[in-house]
Amino acid sequence: MLVAGLILAASVMQTPPQEDGTFWSANALVNVFRDTPMPTGDVSKLTLSGARGQTVGGQVVLQAGSTPSQVSRVRCEGLRSDDNRNSIGPSAFWHAFVEYYHVAKNSTVTPATELARQATADFPDAFSEATEMTIPPRQNQPIWVQFRIPAGAQPGTYSGMIRMTVDGDNLEVPVTLDVYDFTMPTDTRLLVTVWTNTASLAKHQNVAEGSDQWWALLERVAALMRAHHQNVILTPWTLIKAARAEDGKLALDFEQFDRWVRIFRANGFRRIEIGHIGGREHGQWEDKTFVAYDMPCTVAKEGQETRAPIEEWLPLLQAHLKQRGWLDQSMIHVADEPIPVNLDSWKELSARVKKAAPELRRIDAVHVPDLKGHLEVWVPQLNFLEQWMEKFVEAQKEGVELWYYTAWVPQGRYPNRLMDYPLIKTRMLHWLNYTSGTTGYLHWGWNFWDVPFDQFAPGDNFIVWPGKQTPRSSLRYEAMREGIEDYEYLCMLEDALVAAGRRTRAQGLDARALVSKYATALAPTFQDYSRQPAMLFAVRHAVARSIETLRGRTPVAVRAVQVGADADVMGFAPPGATVSVGDISTLTGPDGVFSLAATGVKGEVELTVAIGDDEITVKAPLIPGT
């Protein structure tokens, strides 16, 4: 059991003897296994930071002693600002016990150094719906804790206690939340789709597709997805029902299709992603031919079923989307993942789609770069994006919308959202969206629960788990959400730089290039990125502080990276300003950008920015060197 010695106020918090059980706090990116040892140092306090309107999370880890421990009534009665003037109420708090899942086999093409742990092992992932938990002797139990920062929260530092009942006694865990002076938008910019399997959803949530309970479930699913920033929904065209009249004319019934679309649009989804109209002829990877899927339809006279080719039903679909005002937000898949051996056949099928529905954008996950004129939204797999980056960027400059995707591959040193990977790899996916200039992300597996778990790689086929009323989130789903929010931070910094450039009449400021210096401090390339959560949080904090300081009377942004005993300092200040760190000074150019090397810097960098008679001091966090 957890010893009563834990039950202390924060001012006298002590760590009890290991044999009697203990607890500690961990950030959101730590994979806490059943036998993970307690870290050294003071890890009793949970420290979080975020923007107004943002949800931020971390973990409290309980470790049982020589006997089982019972945990219940996890709660937070609210946080108060340091000056005691402002508060964040208890409704902002939410928690879940983290469940473990047994993984028998690791991702197949990943070296041990890139794994969170080698299988066979129990991996933490799903959020439990249980309100209390029994911890076996000598084992850990992580508790996910999060705060939804109110949109109207005042910036500053808030503190409070997360309380829980452990073996009948009260345990208090101190928490500090720093609220930044900017707001996370409700509609984030990165386009994100993770595909839903409707049959698996209905089966595991115990509802019948098309029933009232089904449509109510979809409302909850849409809300869960939007809370995690998905804003593109794969929409099955099989929701459309077709009938052929006696005169042979085809009529389409869009009732269920429209109901589906309206549910997701009402929840803030920005794109309708219509499912694939074709696939490999025999279902084999190296099939040379793609075939179109005809739409089943009922013949009125005989009542028998026949089929309508895409040339017949796609024009009607395009007309319906236009009539509803949805055409500009819609796109359609041709056939998944063309490769060199079947590219010509795929292009022929894509041309048929274009001819039948010329105003409907086409999107596909692809393994090839030679697609000009055959696709409007290109989604290369991450490793192929890296391999043919120049070709993809060239297409992007010519008007193509460029995303990327991951599935069970790539593995190795690439980031991915697999269950046996360190959680930072999931979050890093969306830093790569920024550094690569891609504006969307696709993954095939939101809830493919009936695909054998070890068929591809653990966790590839789903990122949520079946629940009582609604699918349950996971550590990986939260890491993905916060990664998308990191992307938004970078976009907000770019916006703030553009605005500061206008205010100060900076000439030729390349805001994106400057923001990329922040992002590449963490992720220089697709495979060489930091595996250290502390590094990610340091860069994120530097981005947040720069967003804040750019909005001051004298706008300043600072990116400072530790290089040995020195610091590489660069950023933005008004053109013609003198920027000084200690005895080292430099002038900003016409674009407002400056760069200098500072010596003897630890923890943070203090800059003086002087322009005319004005002089300000800015303190910027120091990013650890890689």
XYZ file of C-alpha atoms in Angstrom:
626
model
C 0.000 0.000 0.000
C 0.975 3.642 -0.296
C 2.237 4.730 3.088
C 0.486 7.450 5.055
C 3.733 9.404 4.902
C 2.654 10.633 1.450
C -0.276 12.495 2.907
C 1.430 15.832 3.387
C 0.849 19.415 2.348
C 2.963 20.747 -0.514
C 5.054 22.848 1.838
C 6.372 19.723 3.566
C 6.150 17.251 0.692
C 8.514 14.354 1.161
C 9.290 11.196 -0.764
C 8.429 8.107 1.280
C 10.633 5.015 1.333
C 10.415 3.068 -1.924
C 9.361 -0.152 -0.171
C 6.242 1.582 1.172
C 5.065 2.922 -2.167
C 5.546 6.330 -3.694
C 4.328 8.747 -6.351
C 5.749 11.232 -8.831
C 4.687 13.520 -11.649
C 5.604 13.031 -15.301
C 5.066 15.044 -18.444
C 2.654 13.986 -21.181
C 5.362 12.312 -23.277
C 6.684 9.770 -20.782
C 5.832 6.118 -21.463
C 5.386 4.926 -17.872
C 5.627 1.138 -17.719
C 4.531 -0.999 -14.796
C 8.133 -1.230 -13.583
C 9.485 2.203 -14.561
C 11.641 3.394 -11.646
C 10.903 6.677 -9.936
C 13.063 9.451 -11.454
C 15.665 11.176 -9.339
C 15.291 14.767 -8.183
C 12.201 16.651 -7.100
C 9.404 15.195 -9.205
C 6.539 15.740 -6.780
C 5.129 18.815 -8.565
C 3.374 18.681 -11.936
C 4.219 21.698 -14.097
C 2.100 22.562 -17.149
C 1.798 25.485 -19.556
C -0.556 26.469 -22.319
C -2.532 29.125 -24.118
C -6.034 30.282 -23.320
C -8.534 27.832 -24.756
C -5.971 25.022 -24.842
C -6.110 21.658 -23.072
C -2.809 20.655 -21.473
C -2.037 17.373 -19.783
C 0.486 15.428 -17.771
C 0.683 12.359 -15.562
C 0.665 11.523 -11.874
C 2.250 8.120 -11.273
C 1.420 6.040 -8.223
C 3.622 3.089 -7.282
C 2.293 0.508 -4.862
C 4.472 -0.909 -2.123
C 4.546 -4.497 -0.934
C 0.737 -4.759 -0.878
C -1.953 -3.602 -3.339
C -3.130 0.011 -3.204
C -6.641 1.315 -3.814
C -6.996 4.677 -5.576
C -10.214 6.659 -5.980
C -11.739 10.166 -5.947
C -9.133 11.885 -8.113
C -10.074 15.565 -8.185
C -8.891 19.151 -8.318
C -10.837 21.898 -6.603
C -9.376 24.558 -8.856
C -6.246 26.649 -9.323
C -5.509 30.189 -8.155
C -3.148 32.760 -9.612
C -0.058 33.745 -7.655
C -1.575 37.144 -6.849
C -4.793 35.394 -5.713
C -6.881 37.582 -8.028
C -7.796 34.982 -10.642
C -8.811 31.359 -10.620
C -9.460 28.387 -12.871
C -12.409 26.373 -11.589
C -12.694 22.641 -10.939
C -14.676 22.060 -14.149
C -11.451 22.640 -16.118
C -9.965 19.452 -14.641
C -10.322 15.935 -16.057
C -8.483 12.699 -15.388
C -8.328 9.048 -16.409
C -6.402 6.022 -15.243
C -4.067 4.794 -17.984
C -4.573 1.188 -19.072
C -1.886 -1.205 -20.278
C -2.071 -3.362 -23.392
C 0.013 -6.477 -23.918
C 2.203 -6.249 -27.025
C 3.695 -9.556 -28.134
C 5.712 -8.250 -31.075
C 7.399 -4.927 -31.755
C 7.115 -2.884 -34.926
C 8.987 -5.050 -37.390
C 11.470 -2.671 -38.999
C 12.445 -0.529 -36.026
C 15.740 -0.937 -34.140
C 15.586 -1.344 -30.376
C 17.102 2.111 -29.861
C 14.018 3.709 -31.438
C 11.476 1.784 -29.340
C 9.940 2.746 -26.018
C 10.581 -0.828 -24.903
C 11.179 -4.211 -26.479
C 8.299 -6.681 -26.527
C 6.995 -8.817 -24.987
C 5.693 -6.116 -22.637
C 2.617 -4.263 -21.399
C 2.462 -0.799 -22.977
C 0.508 2.156 -21.545
C -2.042 3.694 -23.896
C -5.827 3.657 -23.374
C -7.703 5.905 -20.950
C -9.854 3.867 -18.593
C -13.442 4.767 -17.770
C -13.001 3.379 -14.247
C -13.358 5.815 -11.355
C -11.108 3.817 -9.046
C -8.225 1.417 -9.497
C -6.360 -1.305 -7.620
C -2.590 -1.138 -8.117
C -0.807 -4.505 -7.824
C 2.193 -4.674 -5.468
C 5.398 -3.037 -6.732
C 3.682 -1.789 -9.889
C 3.005 1.675 -11.290
C -0.328 3.216 -12.162
C -0.194 6.398 -14.269
C -3.115 8.799 -14.055
C -3.623 11.172 -16.962
C -4.587 14.634 -15.686
C -5.505 17.606 -17.833
C -6.790 21.153 -17.600
C -8.923 22.928 -20.171
C -7.697 26.522 -19.840
C -10.707 28.857 -20.086
C -10.800 31.178 -23.084
C -11.103 34.124 -20.702
C -8.288 33.130 -18.338
C -5.873 35.876 -17.367
C -2.223 35.144 -18.197
C 0.073 34.191 -15.356
C 0.965 31.336 -13.034
C -1.760 29.328 -11.313
C -1.252 26.766 -8.560
C -3.311 24.194 -6.734
C -3.572 20.582 -5.664
C -4.651 17.406 -7.393
C -6.139 15.280 -4.652
C -7.002 11.608 -4.512
C -7.889 8.984 -1.969
C -5.233 6.286 -1.608
C -5.895 3.401 0.768
C -8.426 5.547 2.588
C -6.125 8.529 3.066
C -5.781 11.808 1.178
C -2.864 12.321 -1.209
C -2.083 15.835 -2.482
C -0.003 16.464 -5.588
C 0.939 20.107 -6.252
C 0.351 21.427 -9.761
C 1.455 24.657 -11.430
C -0.066 25.945 -14.658
C 1.453 28.828 -16.627
C -1.129 30.487 -18.878
C 0.337 32.274 -21.890
C -0.987 35.621 -23.051
C -2.525 34.391 -26.296
C -5.415 32.137 -27.307
C -5.459 28.782 -29.066
C -7.979 29.124 -31.908
C -10.923 26.749 -32.056
C -10.234 26.128 -35.744
C -6.617 25.051 -36.100
C -4.993 25.330 -39.511
C -3.506 21.905 -40.130
C -5.873 19.716 -42.153
C -6.152 16.342 -40.422
C -7.967 13.148 -41.347
C -7.894 9.810 -39.548
C -10.165 7.257 -41.159
C -13.152 5.744 -39.367
C -14.307 2.152 -39.887
C -18.074 2.385 -39.531
C -18.669 -1.376 -39.234
C -16.137 -1.716 -36.428
C -17.509 1.392 -34.714
C -21.065 0.038 -34.768
C -20.009 -3.443 -33.648
C -17.862 -2.431 -30.684
C -20.152 0.384 -29.538
C -23.094 -2.030 -29.816
C -25.338 -0.001 -32.105
C -26.843 -0.722 -35.506
C -25.677 1.410 -38.417
C -28.443 3.744 -39.511
C -30.367 3.566 -36.221
C -31.153 6.581 -34.057
C -28.475 5.360 -31.650
C -26.009 5.273 -34.537
C -26.550 8.894 -35.471
C -26.309 9.924 -31.810
C -23.013 8.008 -31.582
C -21.704 9.857 -34.641
C -22.463 13.159 -32.907
C -20.260 12.073 -29.994
C -17.561 10.754 -32.319
C -17.485 14.044 -34.221
C -17.104 15.974 -30.959
C -14.255 13.705 -29.813
C -12.474 14.085 -33.136
C -12.815 17.866 -33.139
C -11.504 18.050 -29.578
C -8.376 16.441 -31.064
C -8.344 18.811 -34.063
C -9.502 16.449 -36.782
C -11.249 18.628 -39.343
C -11.517 16.374 -42.405
C -13.885 13.383 -42.411
C -13.702 10.339 -44.659
C -17.242 10.058 -45.985
C -18.410 6.751 -47.510
C -20.114 7.237 -50.859
C -21.937 3.992 -50.044
C -24.243 6.170 -47.930
C -25.763 7.220 -51.259
C -28.601 4.960 -52.414
C -29.236 4.536 -56.137
C -32.322 3.527 -58.100
C -32.901 3.199 -61.838
C -36.303 4.164 -63.201
C -38.157 2.226 -65.876
C -36.814 4.589 -68.498
C -33.261 3.752 -67.369
C -32.590 7.091 -65.698
C -30.459 6.919 -62.540
C -31.618 8.702 -59.377
C -29.549 9.061 -56.216
C -30.914 9.329 -52.674
C -28.552 11.495 -50.599
C -30.509 11.441 -47.317
C -27.967 9.439 -45.277
C -25.002 11.041 -47.024
C -26.306 14.509 -46.203
C -27.075 13.571 -42.603
C -23.496 12.324 -42.149
C -22.020 15.467 -43.679
C -24.221 17.784 -41.621
C -23.193 16.115 -38.355
C -19.510 16.665 -39.009
C -19.943 20.141 -40.480
C -21.929 21.150 -37.394
C -18.927 20.073 -35.321
C -16.537 22.315 -37.240
C -15.152 19.948 -39.879
C -13.791 21.852 -42.874
C -13.456 19.179 -45.555
C -15.583 16.316 -46.887
C -13.243 13.508 -47.958
C -15.252 11.126 -50.136
C -14.052 7.529 -50.140
C -12.169 5.668 -52.867
C -14.012 4.999 -56.124
C -11.600 2.237 -57.115
C -8.991 -0.242 -55.971
C -6.536 -2.946 -57.018
C -8.118 -5.505 -59.334
C -7.317 -8.565 -57.208
C -6.554 -6.835 -53.908
C -2.836 -7.572 -54.245
C -0.195 -4.892 -53.634
C 1.521 -5.338 -57.013
C -1.618 -5.704 -59.111
C -0.979 -3.891 -62.376
C -4.566 -2.755 -62.806
C -6.909 -0.544 -60.824
C -10.647 -1.026 -61.315
C -13.524 1.351 -60.619
C -16.253 0.496 -58.128
C -19.681 0.646 -59.701
C -22.534 1.853 -57.505
C -25.209 -0.753 -56.666
C -28.675 0.365 -57.715
C -32.185 -1.037 -57.736
C -34.119 -1.289 -60.986
C -37.647 -0.053 -60.371
C -39.437 -2.347 -62.823
C -37.945 -5.671 -61.791
C -36.794 -4.750 -58.253
C -33.502 -6.418 -59.022
C -30.089 -4.954 -58.351
C -27.776 -3.744 -61.058
C -24.783 -1.423 -61.046
C -24.035 2.089 -62.262
C -20.540 3.019 -63.512
C -18.702 6.037 -62.119
C -19.377 7.946 -65.351
C -23.042 7.815 -64.438
C -23.082 8.552 -60.702
C -20.109 10.906 -60.218
C -21.706 13.767 -62.227
C -24.815 13.490 -60.032
C -22.665 13.568 -56.892
C -20.812 16.665 -58.105
C -24.096 18.409 -58.920
C -25.479 17.585 -55.478
C -22.384 18.906 -53.696
C -22.623 22.111 -55.710
C -26.329 22.485 -54.957
C -25.647 22.090 -51.221
C -22.770 24.576 -51.308
C -20.292 21.866 -50.320
C -18.298 21.449 -53.521
C -15.443 23.771 -52.537
C -14.992 21.806 -49.300
C -15.100 18.393 -50.961
C -12.505 16.052 -52.419
C -12.626 12.440 -53.568
C -10.212 9.518 -53.491
C -9.368 7.722 -56.713
C -7.588 4.558 -55.492
C -5.218 4.085 -52.587
C -1.418 4.111 -52.819
C -0.433 3.849 -56.488
C 3.084 2.466 -57.008
C 5.252 2.377 -60.161
C 3.924 -0.995 -61.363
C 0.316 0.250 -61.510
C 0.750 4.000 -61.900
C -0.411 4.061 -65.532
C -3.623 2.257 -64.621
C -4.177 4.611 -61.694
C -3.736 7.619 -63.987
C -6.331 6.214 -66.386
C -8.787 5.823 -63.518
C -7.998 9.312 -62.233
C -8.664 10.728 -65.704
C -12.071 9.029 -65.698
C -12.873 10.705 -62.382
C -11.775 14.089 -63.714
C -13.910 13.715 -66.826
C -16.987 12.647 -64.858
C -16.633 15.272 -62.090
C -14.241 17.967 -63.344
C -14.877 20.361 -60.426
C -14.345 17.790 -57.669
C -10.803 17.786 -56.294
C -8.968 14.467 -56.159
C -6.896 13.293 -53.183
C -4.852 10.139 -52.642
C -2.099 8.629 -50.553
C 0.749 8.005 -52.998
C 4.149 6.340 -53.317
C 5.207 8.158 -56.482
C 6.023 11.766 -57.407
C 4.924 11.822 -61.071
C 1.316 12.901 -60.695
C 1.013 16.267 -62.421
C -2.438 16.808 -63.856
C -3.845 13.729 -62.139
C -4.328 14.880 -58.540
C -5.107 18.112 -56.698
C -4.235 16.994 -53.149
C -1.027 14.941 -52.993
C -0.431 12.848 -49.871
C 2.941 11.071 -50.117
C 4.052 8.694 -47.396
C 6.531 10.455 -45.116
C 9.612 8.608 -46.367
C 8.678 9.316 -49.992
C 8.111 12.969 -49.133
C 11.690 13.008 -47.873
C 13.000 11.077 -50.898
C 11.403 13.284 -53.568
C 11.047 16.519 -51.629
C 12.180 18.727 -54.517
C 9.584 17.281 -56.885
C 6.796 17.611 -54.343
C 7.740 21.203 -53.514
C 7.822 22.022 -57.227
C 4.284 20.652 -57.583
C 3.215 22.635 -54.524
C 4.523 25.836 -56.087
C 2.414 25.062 -59.144
C -0.753 24.934 -57.043
C -0.906 21.401 -55.686
C -2.022 20.997 -52.069
C 0.666 18.938 -50.308
C 0.067 16.750 -47.245
C 1.816 13.622 -46.006
C 0.760 10.402 -44.342
C 2.050 7.596 -42.180
C 0.759 4.060 -41.719
C 2.593 1.027 -40.334
C 5.537 2.493 -42.194
C 7.795 4.371 -42.279
C 9.481 3.055 -39.171
C 13.122 3.101 -38.126
C 14.205 6.630 -37.273
C 11.051 8.270 -38.622
C 8.357 9.516 -36.256
C 5.095 7.588 -36.182
C 2.164 6.964 -33.831
C 2.842 3.315 -33.015
C 2.151 2.015 -29.516
C 5.680 0.721 -28.932
C 7.252 4.061 -29.897
C 8.217 6.829 -27.466
C 5.302 9.265 -27.323
C 7.478 12.111 -28.580
C 7.509 10.402 -31.984
C 3.747 10.855 -32.246
C 3.916 14.517 -31.270
C 6.848 15.158 -33.597
C 4.771 14.261 -36.659
C 3.247 17.710 -36.742
C 6.491 19.604 -36.191
C 7.499 17.917 -39.459
C 4.318 19.266 -41.041
C 5.707 22.734 -40.366
C 9.337 22.123 -41.330
C 8.290 20.391 -44.576
C 5.671 22.979 -45.517
C 2.934 20.345 -45.747
C -0.529 21.559 -44.799
C -2.265 18.284 -43.985
C -1.824 14.884 -42.366
C -3.578 11.599 -43.121
C -3.678 8.292 -41.265
C -5.846 5.317 -42.101
C -6.529 4.002 -38.583
C -8.828 5.776 -36.136
C -10.742 2.675 -35.008
C -9.955 -0.401 -37.122
C -10.398 -2.568 -34.039
C -11.079 -5.783 -35.969
C -7.823 -5.738 -37.907
C -5.461 -8.231 -36.186
C -3.317 -6.228 -33.788
C 0.009 -7.670 -34.973
C -0.800 -7.575 -38.693
C 1.078 -4.332 -39.302
C 2.564 -2.698 -36.210
C 1.125 -2.231 -32.701
C -1.299 0.679 -32.655
C -1.222 1.335 -36.388
C -4.838 0.305 -36.868
C -6.343 2.478 -34.127
C -5.623 5.426 -31.845
C -8.846 5.324 -29.802
C -10.388 2.421 -27.894
C -13.994 1.185 -27.596
C -15.895 2.800 -24.731
C -19.260 2.526 -23.028
C -20.899 5.439 -24.854
C -18.080 6.880 -26.958
C -14.627 5.655 -28.011
C -11.926 6.415 -25.455
C -8.840 8.540 -25.956
C -5.270 7.391 -25.394
C -1.824 8.727 -24.596
C -1.051 8.653 -28.318
C -4.225 10.536 -29.234
C -3.381 13.261 -26.729
C 0.201 13.430 -28.045
C -1.195 13.855 -31.545
C -3.564 16.598 -30.367
C -0.791 18.518 -28.644
C 1.447 18.071 -31.691
C -1.220 19.726 -33.841
C -1.355 22.525 -31.275
C 2.441 22.857 -31.486
C 1.998 23.334 -35.244
C -0.547 26.048 -34.498
C 1.919 27.752 -32.124
C 4.421 27.922 -34.987
C 1.763 29.351 -37.315
C 0.766 31.934 -34.683
C 4.404 32.937 -34.304
C 4.612 33.398 -38.059
C 1.466 35.561 -37.958
C 2.899 37.616 -35.092
C 6.137 38.176 -37.018
C 4.255 39.292 -40.119
C 2.222 41.742 -38.023
C 5.359 43.030 -36.265
C 7.058 43.477 -39.619
C 4.183 45.638 -40.819
C 4.165 47.703 -37.617
C 7.892 48.399 -37.848
C 8.013 48.735 -41.652
C 10.486 45.879 -41.957
C 11.521 45.259 -45.552
C 11.836 41.745 -46.931
C 11.122 39.922 -43.672
C 10.779 36.175 -44.331
C 8.667 35.247 -41.324
C 8.417 31.580 -42.229
C 12.180 31.214 -42.573
C 12.682 32.745 -39.134
C 10.053 30.530 -37.490
C 11.673 27.521 -39.147
C 14.799 28.300 -37.116
C 12.781 27.535 -33.987
C 11.312 24.328 -35.420
C 14.579 23.005 -36.834
C 16.269 23.522 -33.478
C 14.086 20.579 -32.468
C 13.720 18.730 -35.778
C 16.493 19.499 -38.286
C 15.451 16.668 -40.649
C 12.814 13.983 -41.051
C 14.888 11.474 -39.088
C 17.249 13.608 -37.004
C 14.966 15.172 -34.418
C 15.276 15.320 -30.652
C 13.990 12.309 -28.765
C 13.992 14.301 -25.504
C 10.640 15.660 -24.274
C 12.477 18.392 -22.337
C 13.889 19.693 -25.611
C 10.436 19.821 -27.201
C 8.968 21.674 -24.233
C 11.876 24.141 -24.269
C 11.368 24.993 -27.953
C 7.606 25.223 -27.474
C 8.141 27.622 -24.556
C 10.507 29.747 -26.660
C 7.878 29.927 -29.406
C 5.187 30.912 -26.892
C 7.336 33.603 -25.284
C 8.139 35.053 -28.707
C 4.440 35.221 -29.589
C 3.936 37.216 -26.393
C 6.920 39.560 -26.771
C 6.092 40.332 -30.400
C 2.850 41.885 -29.209
C 4.591 44.392 -26.952
C 5.140 48.078 -27.713
C 8.570 47.192 -29.092
C 8.065 43.832 -30.814
C 10.858 41.317 -30.209
C 11.262 37.600 -30.889
C 14.219 35.571 -29.643
C 15.381 32.054 -30.446
C 18.413 31.151 -28.326
C 20.072 27.720 -28.501
C 22.823 26.509 -26.178
C 26.042 25.695 -28.048
C 28.553 24.422 -25.532
C 29.220 27.286 -23.106
C 27.811 29.808 -25.597
C 24.424 30.540 -27.112
C 23.360 31.002 -30.720
C 20.914 33.916 -30.468
C 18.778 35.159 -33.335
C 15.402 36.709 -33.825
C 13.508 39.865 -34.735
C 13.485 43.443 -33.446
C 12.547 46.712 -35.169
C 14.836 47.540 -38.130
C 17.812 49.624 -37.042
C 17.610 48.532 -33.397
C 20.707 47.682 -31.385
C 20.412 44.258 -29.786
C 22.822 43.447 -26.961
C 23.563 40.401 -24.846
C 26.125 41.362 -22.240
C 29.017 43.048 -24.040
C 28.038 41.706 -27.462
C 25.884 43.891 -29.701
C 24.543 43.845 -33.229
C 22.236 45.926 -35.398
C 19.077 44.569 -36.955
C 18.918 44.773 -40.726
C 16.152 46.257 -42.882
C 14.147 43.060 -42.346
C 14.511 43.295 -38.557
C 16.418 40.026 -38.244
C 19.453 39.806 -35.978
C 21.961 37.117 -35.050
C 24.761 37.013 -32.503
C 26.765 34.619 -30.341
C 26.506 35.108 -26.584
C 28.938 33.719 -24.037
C 28.489 32.498 -20.481
C 24.709 32.151 -20.740
C 22.751 29.751 -18.537
C 19.039 29.097 -18.228
C 17.846 32.176 -20.092
C 19.154 34.984 -22.267
C 18.692 38.617 -21.285
C 18.693 41.001 -24.250
C 18.634 44.748 -24.394
C 16.905 46.221 -27.435
C 17.525 49.922 -28.057
C 15.994 52.011 -30.805
C 16.175 55.782 -30.607
C 15.512 56.826 -27.019
C 13.621 53.635 -26.242
C 15.298 50.701 -24.546
C 13.714 47.505 -23.299
C 14.991 44.321 -21.703
C 13.701 40.951 -22.852
C 14.338 37.631 -21.146
C 14.158 34.615 -23.424
C 14.375 30.912 -22.524
C 17.532 29.088 -23.565
C 16.910 25.983 -25.655
C 19.270 23.105 -24.768
C 21.667 22.068 -27.508
C 20.942 18.783 -29.280
